[in-house]
Amino acid sequence: MPRRQGYAPLIAPVAGTAALAAAVAFAGSLLFSGPGTPPEQISAPDPRSVARTPAAPAHSTGLWAATWAAAPVSGVADSHDGSTLHQRTVRNIVHTSIGGDAARITLSNVFGTRPLLVDRATVSSRPVTFRGAGRVTVAAGGQVVSDPVAVRVAADSDLVVTLRTPTAEGPVTVHGRSHQTSYVDTAWGTRRTEDWRYLTAVDVHTLAAAGTVAVIGDSLTAGTGSTLDTNSRWPDVLADRLGGRYGVANAGIAGNRILRDGSGVRASARFERDVLDIAGVKTVVVALGINDVQRSPQETDPQRIADALRSLTRRAHARGLHVVGATLMPYEGYRTWTPARDGVRERVNGLIRAGGIFDHVIDFDAAARDPHHPARLRPAYDSGDRLHLNDAGYRLLGSLVDLTALTPQQPRSDQL
């Protein structure tokens, strides 16, 4: 896979042409049009549903589409060697899927209990503004989208988004276990972290891509078991195959469930915020359900899981989106496996394969299971815990997605 290894930002500032400057200025006015909130205090009344302005203005070419996203998972207290959150600079390292000639970022304080002040933000060292101001206060429970910044973003490259929080107090809204090294600079020095902090999306203005594929899932989508800093999650593999024609936004959360909160807000509750409101989303991929089967308290009714998956599809259809769904992977040998729970998994898979839940099905289970012991992962794909995959396993999953199913030429089935 190209350019998968290492921390190598490949972005260079772009000289602003008159056309680009006009498009950026217009997009900024569209993002924050309307009376009310002062420039430095932007709040979101419903943190689960914040409009992301998916398209560029009608009179301009191109569109806004997510090149990267991460679902906020939790709010964590943050201390290191007795320090506080004061005077911190966070360097979030994220990997792009598509490129563009301008960018904008989304900051989240959804799990915060106090306002979050960011007094400096940059994308690839280019200053970012919010309603024209160089600083912004994000209300507790809210999120904000920045003004566009004229910076050329390369596809399939590492991007540095820097945020300074001079007076912030926790909890810090994070996506933990990112499998990507980022950095936090404090008065006590620089430390590595695998948390993405405050940053939940990077959108680009693109002339080449047709939109974004949003993927919602659990640890198998988030990449648990993959190698640090190699971008080997299966949605990364999918982005490689799409070759810049569509962005890929990964809304996977390790441990996430459909029907219950736990590791992150349950998928049925976060679906609008983390998937439907993604900029430029055209297709949704759903890979969920195994944690409802195997985590305590277990869901014993396969029909409830199938109905919840079908509900996600209907909600996406209401936005005019195509939905692709995956079967549940085998996991015999993992500590929570029992024959009864595996029976629930198999019945859920039977309902998925029978149709009527998704527009198109990816059979992850059939491809990754051991042909000699179908309740187990094929050993070549097992990370070692019998549940999560290694890099080879994620390459397999990413290769299974039918690219024509992501961009269907025929109208979706009305049986749903």
PDB file of C-alpha atoms in Angstrom, residues 208-413:
ATOM      1  CA  ALA A 208     -11.422  15.409  -8.004  1.00  0.00           C
ATOM      2  CA  ALA A 209     -13.409  13.359  -5.464  1.00  0.00           C
ATOM      3  CA  ALA A 210     -17.126  12.649  -5.807  1.00  0.00           C
ATOM      4  CA  GLY A 211     -17.835  12.473  -2.075  1.00  0.00           C
ATOM      5  CA  THR A 212     -17.050  10.403   1.010  1.00  0.00           C
ATOM      6  CA  VAL A 213     -17.793   6.876   2.223  1.00  0.00           C
ATOM      7  CA  ALA A 214     -18.587   6.894   5.963  1.00  0.00           C
ATOM      8  CA  VAL A 215     -17.797   3.673   7.845  1.00  0.00           C
ATOM      9  CA  ILE A 216     -19.319   2.982  11.263  1.00  0.00           C
ATOM     10  CA  GLY A 217     -18.081   0.028  13.262  1.00  0.00           C
ATOM     11  CA  ASP A 218     -16.347  -1.333  16.342  1.00  0.00           C
ATOM     12  CA  SER A 219     -12.748  -2.351  17.107  1.00  0.00           C
ATOM     13  CA  LEU A 220     -12.439  -4.260  13.839  1.00  0.00           C
ATOM     14  CA  THR A 221     -13.132  -0.998  12.007  1.00  0.00           C
ATOM     15  CA  ALA A 222     -11.060   1.121  14.417  1.00  0.00           C
ATOM     16  CA  GLY A 223      -8.101  -1.201  13.710  1.00  0.00           C
ATOM     17  CA  THR A 224      -7.412  -3.014  16.979  1.00  0.00           C
ATOM     18  CA  GLY A 225      -4.536  -5.415  16.352  1.00  0.00           C
ATOM     19  CA  SER A 226      -3.067  -3.383  13.480  1.00  0.00           C
ATOM     20  CA  THR A 227       0.493  -2.037  13.556  1.00  0.00           C
ATOM     21  CA  LEU A 228       1.004   1.415  15.054  1.00  0.00           C
ATOM     22  CA  ASP A 229       1.541   4.262  12.570  1.00  0.00           C
ATOM     23  CA  THR A 230       1.066   2.134   9.443  1.00  0.00           C
ATOM     24  CA  ASN A 231      -2.561   3.070   8.668  1.00  0.00           C
ATOM     25  CA  SER A 232      -3.432  -0.594   8.186  1.00  0.00           C
ATOM     26  CA  ARG A 233      -7.081  -0.470   9.273  1.00  0.00           C
ATOM     27  CA  TRP A 234      -9.397  -1.936   6.671  1.00  0.00           C
ATOM     28  CA  PRO A 235     -10.994   1.472   5.861  1.00  0.00           C
ATOM     29  CA  ASP A 236      -7.439   2.686   5.065  1.00  0.00           C
ATOM     30  CA  VAL A 237      -7.078  -0.219   2.656  1.00  0.00           C
ATOM     31  CA  LEU A 238     -10.421   0.736   1.121  1.00  0.00           C
ATOM     32  CA  ALA A 239      -9.242   4.345   0.728  1.00  0.00           C
ATOM     33  CA  ASP A 240      -6.163   3.094  -1.146  1.00  0.00           C
ATOM     34  CA  ARG A 241      -8.353   1.128  -3.519  1.00  0.00           C
ATOM     35  CA  LEU A 242     -10.584   4.125  -4.157  1.00  0.00           C
ATOM     36  CA  GLY A 243      -7.519   6.073  -5.246  1.00  0.00           C
ATOM     37  CA  GLY A 244      -8.739   9.550  -4.316  1.00  0.00           C
ATOM     38  CA  ARG A 245     -12.107   9.203  -6.048  1.00  0.00           C
ATOM     39  CA  TYR A 246     -13.958   9.054  -2.709  1.00  0.00           C
ATOM     40  CA  GLY A 247     -12.893  10.006   0.767  1.00  0.00           C
ATOM     41  CA  VAL A 248     -13.200   7.499   3.602  1.00  0.00           C
ATOM     42  CA  ALA A 249     -14.291   8.640   7.074  1.00  0.00           C
ATOM     43  CA  ASN A 250     -13.714   6.027   9.791  1.00  0.00           C
ATOM     44  CA  ALA A 251     -16.245   6.245  12.629  1.00  0.00           C
ATOM     45  CA  GLY A 252     -15.134   3.010  14.283  1.00  0.00           C
ATOM     46  CA  ILE A 253     -14.966   2.828  18.090  1.00  0.00           C
ATOM     47  CA  ALA A 254     -13.359  -0.136  19.847  1.00  0.00           C
ATOM     48  CA  GLY A 255     -15.983  -1.932  21.927  1.00  0.00           C
ATOM     49  CA  ASN A 256     -18.907  -0.042  20.401  1.00  0.00           C
ATOM     50  CA  ARG A 257     -22.371  -1.585  20.367  1.00  0.00           C
ATOM     51  CA  ILE A 258     -25.595  -0.840  18.506  1.00  0.00           C
ATOM     52  CA  LEU A 259     -28.115  -1.179  21.306  1.00  0.00           C
ATOM     53  CA  ARG A 260     -26.246  -0.139  24.478  1.00  0.00           C
ATOM     54  CA  ASP A 261     -23.843   2.559  25.539  1.00  0.00           C
ATOM     55  CA  GLY A 262     -20.448   1.365  26.732  1.00  0.00           C
ATOM     56  CA  SER A 263     -17.295   2.094  24.792  1.00  0.00           C
ATOM     57  CA  GLY A 264     -18.565   5.321  23.336  1.00  0.00           C
ATOM     58  CA  VAL A 265     -22.176   6.270  22.782  1.00  0.00           C
ATOM     59  CA  ARG A 266     -24.137   3.388  21.234  1.00  0.00           C
ATOM     60  CA  ALA A 267     -24.077   3.432  17.448  1.00  0.00           C
ATOM     61  CA  SER A 268     -27.818   3.961  17.095  1.00  0.00           C
ATOM     62  CA  ALA A 269     -27.501   7.214  19.086  1.00  0.00           C
ATOM     63  CA  ARG A 270     -24.314   8.555  17.463  1.00  0.00           C
ATOM     64  CA  PHE A 271     -25.244   7.615  13.904  1.00  0.00           C
ATOM     65  CA  GLU A 272     -26.390  11.077  12.873  1.00  0.00           C
ATOM     66  CA  ARG A 273     -23.450  12.955  14.381  1.00  0.00           C
ATOM     67  CA  ASP A 274     -20.694  10.535  13.326  1.00  0.00           C
ATOM     68  CA  VAL A 275     -22.033   9.321   9.977  1.00  0.00           C
ATOM     69  CA  LEU A 276     -25.006  11.138   8.454  1.00  0.00           C
ATOM     70  CA  ASP A 277     -23.559  14.593   9.129  1.00  0.00           C
ATOM     71  CA  ILE A 278     -20.152  13.774   7.606  1.00  0.00           C
ATOM     72  CA  ALA A 279     -19.347  16.282   4.857  1.00  0.00           C
ATOM     73  CA  GLY A 280     -20.004  14.944   1.371  1.00  0.00           C
ATOM     74  CA  VAL A 281     -21.198  11.522   2.525  1.00  0.00           C
ATOM     75  CA  LYS A 282     -22.613   9.434  -0.330  1.00  0.00           C
ATOM     76  CA  THR A 283     -22.444   5.869   1.006  1.00  0.00           C
ATOM     77  CA  VAL A 284     -22.534   4.344   4.488  1.00  0.00           C
ATOM     78  CA  VAL A 285     -20.789   1.104   5.446  1.00  0.00           C
ATOM     79  CA  VAL A 286     -22.014  -0.596   8.646  1.00  0.00           C
ATOM     80  CA  ALA A 287     -19.885  -3.228  10.427  1.00  0.00           C
ATOM     81  CA  LEU A 288     -21.501  -3.638  13.839  1.00  0.00           C
ATOM     82  CA  GLY A 289     -23.125  -6.200  16.113  1.00  0.00           C
ATOM     83  CA  ILE A 290     -20.415  -8.481  17.477  1.00  0.00           C
ATOM     84  CA  ASN A 291     -20.118  -6.544  20.742  1.00  0.00           C
ATOM     85  CA  ASP A 292     -23.862  -6.783  21.294  1.00  0.00           C
ATOM     86  CA  VAL A 293     -23.408 -10.554  21.029  1.00  0.00           C
ATOM     87  CA  GLN A 294     -20.244 -11.049  23.076  1.00  0.00           C
ATOM     88  CA  ARG A 295     -20.022  -8.221  25.641  1.00  0.00           C
ATOM     89  CA  SER A 296     -21.896  -8.265  28.931  1.00  0.00           C
ATOM     90  CA  PRO A 297     -24.839  -7.896  29.161  1.00  0.00           C
ATOM     91  CA  GLN A 298     -25.191  -9.919  25.988  1.00  0.00           C
ATOM     92  CA  GLU A 299     -28.030  -9.461  23.526  1.00  0.00           C
ATOM     93  CA  THR A 300     -29.612 -12.889  23.089  1.00  0.00           C
ATOM     94  CA  ASP A 301     -32.238 -11.977  20.490  1.00  0.00           C
ATOM     95  CA  PRO A 302     -30.755 -11.887  16.971  1.00  0.00           C
ATOM     96  CA  GLN A 303     -33.857 -10.163  15.672  1.00  0.00           C
ATOM     97  CA  ARG A 304     -33.239  -7.129  17.890  1.00  0.00           C
ATOM     98  CA  ILE A 305     -29.752  -6.740  16.427  1.00  0.00           C
ATOM     99  CA  ALA A 306     -31.061  -7.164  12.882  1.00  0.00           C
ATOM    100  CA  ASP A 307     -33.843  -4.644  13.488  1.00  0.00           C
ATOM    101  CA  ALA A 308     -31.336  -2.123  14.851  1.00  0.00           C
ATOM    102  CA  LEU A 309     -29.165  -2.549  11.750  1.00  0.00           C
ATOM    103  CA  ARG A 310     -32.221  -2.143   9.524  1.00  0.00           C
ATOM    104  CA  SER A 311     -33.116   1.046  11.389  1.00  0.00           C
ATOM    105  CA  LEU A 312     -29.696   2.515  10.571  1.00  0.00           C
ATOM    106  CA  THR A 313     -30.312   1.735   6.905  1.00  0.00           C
ATOM    107  CA  ARG A 314     -33.693   3.433   6.926  1.00  0.00           C
ATOM    108  CA  ARG A 315     -32.233   6.535   8.534  1.00  0.00           C
ATOM    109  CA  ALA A 316     -29.514   6.666   5.875  1.00  0.00           C
ATOM    110  CA  HIS A 317     -32.082   6.140   3.127  1.00  0.00           C
ATOM    111  CA  ALA A 318     -34.004   9.140   4.452  1.00  0.00           C
ATOM    112  CA  ARG A 319     -30.899  11.185   3.557  1.00  0.00           C
ATOM    113  CA  GLY A 320     -30.697   9.575   0.105  1.00  0.00           C
ATOM    114  CA  LEU A 321     -27.658   7.457   1.010  1.00  0.00           C
ATOM    115  CA  HIS A 322     -26.712   3.947  -0.114  1.00  0.00           C
ATOM    116  CA  VAL A 323     -25.922   1.448   2.663  1.00  0.00           C
ATOM    117  CA  VAL A 324     -23.489  -1.463   2.602  1.00  0.00           C
ATOM    118  CA  GLY A 325     -23.341  -3.828   5.591  1.00  0.00           C
ATOM    119  CA  ALA A 326     -21.012  -6.547   6.825  1.00  0.00           C
ATOM    120  CA  THR A 327     -21.605  -9.908   8.472  1.00  0.00           C
ATOM    121  CA  LEU A 328     -20.323 -10.571  12.010  1.00  0.00           C
ATOM    122  CA  MET A 329     -16.887 -12.132  12.315  1.00  0.00           C
ATOM    123  CA  PRO A 330     -16.088 -15.458  14.063  1.00  0.00           C
ATOM    124  CA  TYR A 331     -14.343 -15.316  17.441  1.00  0.00           C
ATOM    125  CA  GLU A 332     -14.147 -18.763  19.046  1.00  0.00           C
ATOM    126  CA  GLY A 333     -11.171 -18.848  21.404  1.00  0.00           C
ATOM    127  CA  TYR A 334     -11.752 -15.330  22.709  1.00  0.00           C
ATOM    128  CA  ARG A 335     -12.512 -15.234  26.437  1.00  0.00           C
ATOM    129  CA  THR A 336     -16.210 -14.316  26.029  1.00  0.00           C
ATOM    130  CA  TRP A 337     -17.050 -16.947  23.412  1.00  0.00           C
ATOM    131  CA  THR A 338     -19.717 -19.552  24.159  1.00  0.00           C
ATOM    132  CA  PRO A 339     -21.655 -21.844  21.813  1.00  0.00           C
ATOM    133  CA  ALA A 340     -24.885 -20.012  22.683  1.00  0.00           C
ATOM    134  CA  ARG A 341     -23.463 -16.597  21.823  1.00  0.00           C
ATOM    135  CA  ASP A 342     -21.997 -17.954  18.619  1.00  0.00           C
ATOM    136  CA  GLY A 343     -25.445 -19.222  17.751  1.00  0.00           C
ATOM    137  CA  VAL A 344     -26.786 -15.677  18.065  1.00  0.00           C
ATOM    138  CA  ARG A 345     -23.981 -14.423  15.811  1.00  0.00           C
ATOM    139  CA  GLU A 346     -24.768 -17.035  13.172  1.00  0.00           C
ATOM    140  CA  ARG A 347     -28.483 -16.213  13.242  1.00  0.00           C
ATOM    141  CA  VAL A 348     -27.721 -12.497  12.835  1.00  0.00           C
ATOM    142  CA  ASN A 349     -25.527 -13.360   9.860  1.00  0.00           C
ATOM    143  CA  GLY A 350     -28.331 -15.459   8.392  1.00  0.00           C
ATOM    144  CA  LEU A 351     -30.706 -12.500   8.618  1.00  0.00           C
ATOM    145  CA  ILE A 352     -28.124 -10.205   7.004  1.00  0.00           C
ATOM    146  CA  ARG A 353     -27.454 -12.621   4.152  1.00  0.00           C
ATOM    147  CA  ALA A 354     -31.193 -13.122   3.570  1.00  0.00           C
ATOM    148  CA  GLY A 355     -31.508  -9.488   2.500  1.00  0.00           C
ATOM    149  CA  GLY A 356     -33.821  -6.700   3.556  1.00  0.00           C
ATOM    150  CA  ILE A 357     -31.346  -5.117   6.002  1.00  0.00           C
ATOM    151  CA  PHE A 358     -28.695  -3.512   3.747  1.00  0.00           C
ATOM    152  CA  ASP A 359     -28.574  -2.520   0.087  1.00  0.00           C
ATOM    153  CA  HIS A 360     -25.468  -4.646  -0.366  1.00  0.00           C
ATOM    154  CA  VAL A 361     -23.715  -7.193   1.884  1.00  0.00           C
ATOM    155  CA  ILE A 362     -19.979  -7.769   2.445  1.00  0.00           C
ATOM    156  CA  ASP A 363     -19.481 -11.263   3.856  1.00  0.00           C
ATOM    157  CA  PHE A 364     -16.544 -10.654   6.211  1.00  0.00           C
ATOM    158  CA  ASP A 365     -17.409 -13.844   8.098  1.00  0.00           C
ATOM    159  CA  ALA A 366     -17.214 -16.160   5.084  1.00  0.00           C
ATOM    160  CA  ALA A 367     -13.886 -14.712   3.948  1.00  0.00           C
ATOM    161  CA  ALA A 368     -12.065 -14.594   7.302  1.00  0.00           C
ATOM    162  CA  ARG A 369     -13.231 -17.792   9.020  1.00  0.00           C
ATOM    163  CA  ASP A 370     -11.137 -20.925   9.225  1.00  0.00           C
ATOM    164  CA  PRO A 371     -12.568 -23.350   6.630  1.00  0.00           C
ATOM    165  CA  HIS A 372     -11.719 -26.247   8.947  1.00  0.00           C
ATOM    166  CA  HIS A 373     -13.274 -24.615  12.008  1.00  0.00           C
ATOM    167  CA  PRO A 374     -15.798 -21.972  10.854  1.00  0.00           C
ATOM    168  CA  ALA A 375     -16.403 -20.530  14.336  1.00  0.00           C
ATOM    169  CA  ARG A 376     -12.767 -19.378  14.440  1.00  0.00           C
ATOM    170  CA  LEU A 377     -10.706 -16.855  12.522  1.00  0.00           C
ATOM    171  CA  ARG A 378      -8.326 -18.205   9.932  1.00  0.00           C
ATOM    172  CA  PRO A 379      -4.954 -18.322  11.799  1.00  0.00           C
ATOM    173  CA  ALA A 380      -3.175 -16.233   9.150  1.00  0.00           C
ATOM    174  CA  TYR A 381      -5.485 -13.296   9.962  1.00  0.00           C
ATOM    175  CA  ASP A 382      -5.594 -13.608  13.772  1.00  0.00           C
ATOM    176  CA  SER A 383      -3.763 -10.904  15.782  1.00  0.00           C
ATOM    177  CA  GLY A 384      -3.385 -13.443  18.587  1.00  0.00           C
ATOM    178  CA  ASP A 385      -6.516 -12.941  20.706  1.00  0.00           C
ATOM    179  CA  ARG A 386      -8.913 -14.847  18.370  1.00  0.00           C
ATOM    180  CA  LEU A 387     -11.137 -11.762  17.946  1.00  0.00           C
ATOM    181  CA  HIS A 388      -9.084  -8.999  16.339  1.00  0.00           C
ATOM    182  CA  LEU A 389      -7.207  -9.120  13.065  1.00  0.00           C
ATOM    183  CA  ASN A 390      -3.601  -8.489  12.145  1.00  0.00           C
ATOM    184  CA  ASP A 391      -2.526  -6.318   9.213  1.00  0.00           C
ATOM    185  CA  ALA A 392      -3.032  -9.185   6.759  1.00  0.00           C
ATOM    186  CA  GLY A 393      -6.558  -9.693   8.053  1.00  0.00           C
ATOM    187  CA  TYR A 394      -7.404  -6.029   7.626  1.00  0.00           C
ATOM    188  CA  ARG A 395      -5.984  -6.086   4.108  1.00  0.00           C
ATOM    189  CA  LEU A 396      -8.378  -8.938   3.413  1.00  0.00           C
ATOM    190  CA  LEU A 397     -11.409  -7.020   4.718  1.00  0.00           C
ATOM    191  CA  GLY A 398     -10.485  -3.905   2.776  1.00  0.00           C
ATOM    192  CA  SER A 399     -10.145  -5.968  -0.396  1.00  0.00           C
ATOM    193  CA  LEU A 400     -13.623  -7.490  -0.034  1.00  0.00           C
ATOM    194  CA  VAL A 401     -15.582  -4.275  -0.519  1.00  0.00           C
ATOM    195  CA  ASP A 402     -17.134  -4.206  -3.986  1.00  0.00           C
ATOM    196  CA  LEU A 403     -16.277  -0.714  -5.223  1.00  0.00           C
ATOM    197  CA  THR A 404     -19.221  -0.729  -7.613  1.00  0.00           C
ATOM    198  CA  ALA A 405     -21.525  -1.306  -4.630  1.00  0.00           C
ATOM    199  CA  LEU A 406     -20.251   1.920  -3.060  1.00  0.00           C
ATOM    200  CA  THR A 407     -21.367   3.920  -6.085  1.00  0.00           C
ATOM    201  CA  PRO A 408     -24.472   2.084  -7.318  1.00  0.00           C
ATOM    202  CA  GLN A 409     -25.809   2.926 -10.755  1.00  0.00           C
ATOM    203  CA  GLN A 410     -29.266   1.525 -10.054  1.00  0.00           C
ATOM    204  CA  PRO A 411     -31.712   2.919  -7.473  1.00  0.00           C
ATOM    205  CA  ARG A 412     -31.581   1.104  -4.157  1.00  0.00           C
ATOM    206  CA  SER A 413     -34.072  -1.624  -3.402  1.00  0.00           C
TER     207      SER A 413
END
